[in-house]
mmCIF file of C-alpha atoms in Angstrom:
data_model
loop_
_atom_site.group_PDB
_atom_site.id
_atom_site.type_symbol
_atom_site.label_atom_id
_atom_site.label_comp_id
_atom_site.label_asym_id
_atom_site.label_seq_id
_atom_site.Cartn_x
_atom_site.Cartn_y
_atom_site.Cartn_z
ATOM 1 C CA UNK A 8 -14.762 -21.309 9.222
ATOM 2 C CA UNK A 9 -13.408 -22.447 5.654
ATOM 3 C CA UNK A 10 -16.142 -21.176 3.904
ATOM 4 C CA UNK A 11 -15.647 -17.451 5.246
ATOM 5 C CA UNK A 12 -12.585 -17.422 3.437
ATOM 6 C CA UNK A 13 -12.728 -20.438 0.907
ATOM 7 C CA UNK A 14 -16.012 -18.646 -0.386
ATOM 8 C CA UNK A 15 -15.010 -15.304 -1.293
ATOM 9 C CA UNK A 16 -15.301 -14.731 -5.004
ATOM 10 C CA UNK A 17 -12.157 -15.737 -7.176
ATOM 11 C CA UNK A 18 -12.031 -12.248 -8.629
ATOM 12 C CA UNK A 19 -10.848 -11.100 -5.142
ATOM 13 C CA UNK A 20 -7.733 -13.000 -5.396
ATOM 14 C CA UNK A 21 -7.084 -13.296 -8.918
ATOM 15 C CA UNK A 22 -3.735 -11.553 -9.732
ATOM 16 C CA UNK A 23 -3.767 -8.125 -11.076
ATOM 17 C CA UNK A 24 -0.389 -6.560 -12.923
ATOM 18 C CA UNK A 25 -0.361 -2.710 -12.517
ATOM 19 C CA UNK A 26 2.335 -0.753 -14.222
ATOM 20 C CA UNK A 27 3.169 2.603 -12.408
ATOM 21 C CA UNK A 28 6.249 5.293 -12.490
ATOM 22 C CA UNK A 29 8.888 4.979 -9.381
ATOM 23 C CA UNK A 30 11.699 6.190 -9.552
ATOM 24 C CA UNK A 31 11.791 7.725 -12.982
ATOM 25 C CA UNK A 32 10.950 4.560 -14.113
ATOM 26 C CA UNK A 33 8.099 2.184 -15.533
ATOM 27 C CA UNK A 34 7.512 -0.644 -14.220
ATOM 28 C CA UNK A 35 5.408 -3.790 -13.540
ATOM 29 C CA UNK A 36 3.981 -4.849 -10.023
ATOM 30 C CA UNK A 37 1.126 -7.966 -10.020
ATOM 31 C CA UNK A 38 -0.464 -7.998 -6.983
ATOM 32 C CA UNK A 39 -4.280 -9.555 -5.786
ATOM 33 C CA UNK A 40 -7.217 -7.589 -6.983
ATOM 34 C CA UNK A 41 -8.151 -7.107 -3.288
ATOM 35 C CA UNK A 42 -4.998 -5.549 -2.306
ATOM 36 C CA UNK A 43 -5.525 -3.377 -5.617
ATOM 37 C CA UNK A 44 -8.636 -2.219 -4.607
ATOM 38 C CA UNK A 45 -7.457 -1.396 -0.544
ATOM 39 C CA UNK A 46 -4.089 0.438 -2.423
ATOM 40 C CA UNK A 47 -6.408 3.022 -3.983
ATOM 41 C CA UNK A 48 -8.765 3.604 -1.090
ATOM 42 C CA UNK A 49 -5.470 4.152 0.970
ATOM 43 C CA UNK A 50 -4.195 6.517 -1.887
ATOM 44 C CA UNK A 51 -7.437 7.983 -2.054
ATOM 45 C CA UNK A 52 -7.901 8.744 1.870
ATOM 46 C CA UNK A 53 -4.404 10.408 1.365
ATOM 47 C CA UNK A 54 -5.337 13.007 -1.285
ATOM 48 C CA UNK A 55 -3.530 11.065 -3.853
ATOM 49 C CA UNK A 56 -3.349 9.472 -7.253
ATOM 50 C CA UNK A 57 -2.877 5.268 -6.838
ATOM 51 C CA UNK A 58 0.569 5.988 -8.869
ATOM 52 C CA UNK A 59 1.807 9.400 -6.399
ATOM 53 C CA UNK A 60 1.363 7.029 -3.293
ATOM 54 C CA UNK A 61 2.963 4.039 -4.773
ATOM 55 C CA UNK A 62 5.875 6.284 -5.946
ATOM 56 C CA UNK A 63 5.986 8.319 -2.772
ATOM 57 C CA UNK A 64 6.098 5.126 -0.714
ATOM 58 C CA UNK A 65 8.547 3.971 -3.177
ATOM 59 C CA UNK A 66 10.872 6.979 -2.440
ATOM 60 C CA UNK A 67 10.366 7.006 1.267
ATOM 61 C CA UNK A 68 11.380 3.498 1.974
ATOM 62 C CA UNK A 69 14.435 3.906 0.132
ATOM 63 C CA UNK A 70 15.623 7.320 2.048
ATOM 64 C CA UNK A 71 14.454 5.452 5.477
ATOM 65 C CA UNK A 72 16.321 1.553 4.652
ATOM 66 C CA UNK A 73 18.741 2.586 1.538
ATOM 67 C CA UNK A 74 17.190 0.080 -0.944
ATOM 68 C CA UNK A 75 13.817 -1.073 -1.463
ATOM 69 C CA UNK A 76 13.204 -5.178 -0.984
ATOM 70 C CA UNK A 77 9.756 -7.226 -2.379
ATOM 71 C CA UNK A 78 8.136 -3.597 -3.302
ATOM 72 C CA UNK A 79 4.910 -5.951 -4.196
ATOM 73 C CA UNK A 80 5.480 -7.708 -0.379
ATOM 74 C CA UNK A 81 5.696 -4.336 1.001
ATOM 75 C CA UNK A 82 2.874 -3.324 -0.321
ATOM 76 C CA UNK A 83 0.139 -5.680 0.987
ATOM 77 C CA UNK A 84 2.188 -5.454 4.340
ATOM 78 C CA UNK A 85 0.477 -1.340 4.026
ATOM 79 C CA UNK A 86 -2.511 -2.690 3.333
ATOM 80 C CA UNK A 87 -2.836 -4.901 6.582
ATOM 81 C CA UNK A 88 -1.549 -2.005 8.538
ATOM 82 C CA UNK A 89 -4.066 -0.244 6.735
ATOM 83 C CA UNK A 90 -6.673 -2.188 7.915
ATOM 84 C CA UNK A 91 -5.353 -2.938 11.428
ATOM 85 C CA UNK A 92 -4.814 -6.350 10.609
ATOM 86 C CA UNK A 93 -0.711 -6.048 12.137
ATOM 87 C CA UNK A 94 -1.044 -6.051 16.250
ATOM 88 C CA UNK A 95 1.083 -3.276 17.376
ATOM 89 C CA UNK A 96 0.777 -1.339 13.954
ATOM 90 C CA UNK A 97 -1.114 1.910 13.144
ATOM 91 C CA UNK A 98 -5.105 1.509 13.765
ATOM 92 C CA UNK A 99 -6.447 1.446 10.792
ATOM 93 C CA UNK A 100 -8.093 2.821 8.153
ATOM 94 C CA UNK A 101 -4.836 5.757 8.858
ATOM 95 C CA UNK A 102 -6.059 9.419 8.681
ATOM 96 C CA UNK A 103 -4.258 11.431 6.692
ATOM 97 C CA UNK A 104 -1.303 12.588 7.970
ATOM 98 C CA UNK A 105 -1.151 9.573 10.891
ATOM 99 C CA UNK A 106 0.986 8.042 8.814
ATOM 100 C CA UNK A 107 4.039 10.575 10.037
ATOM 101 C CA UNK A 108 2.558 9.284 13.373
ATOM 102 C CA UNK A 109 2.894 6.002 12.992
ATOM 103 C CA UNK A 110 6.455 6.253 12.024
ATOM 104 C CA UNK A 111 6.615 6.880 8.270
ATOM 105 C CA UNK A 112 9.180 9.679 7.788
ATOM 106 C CA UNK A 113 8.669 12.108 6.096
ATOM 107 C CA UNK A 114 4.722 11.768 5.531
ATOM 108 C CA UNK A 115 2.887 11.242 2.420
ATOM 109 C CA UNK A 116 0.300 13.253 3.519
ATOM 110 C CA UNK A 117 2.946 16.238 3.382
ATOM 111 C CA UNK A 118 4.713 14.598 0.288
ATOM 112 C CA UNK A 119 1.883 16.519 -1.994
#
């Protein structure tokens, strides 16, 4: 069993820092390459730039909680529900639009 996950190349979890635009700002988020890589295929099956998802997702967890905590944390947290790794989560990979479905408010898919 170790070797299914103690063999996977080192450049899939080799830290990655991204800067994007949220909230009218710049900033810096360092997250694993692999999580980079699921990100964009998520933004992608969306209809959307990597940066327009991160911001949108940005924006809609602060009008849904008030504040946004561990952005980074948050953000691999999408990509297992993504991937259907998170029992009781949305099946993953979402279609576009399920998002809304799933609970996100309002959806990305109608953010563009």
């Amino acid at each position: 069993m170790c070797r299914i996950f103690a063999g996977q190349a080192p450049d899939t979890y080799e830290s990655q820092t991204r800067s994007v635009r949220v909230g009218g700002h710049t900033t810096s988020i360092r997250l694993e390459a692999a999580f980079w890589n699921v990100l964009e295929e998520l933004a992608a099956h969306q209809g959307m730039s990597l940066g327009k998802f991160v911001s949108h997702l940005h924006d809609e967890v602060l009008q849904l909680h008030g504040e946004v905590r561990n952005f980074a944390s948050l953000l691999r947290c999408c990509c297992l529900i993504y991937r259907g790794d998170i029992p009781g989560a949305a099946v993953g990979p979402v279609a576009p639009g399920r998002l809304a479905q799933a609970g996100a408010q309002p959806s990305l898919a109608a953010a563009e």
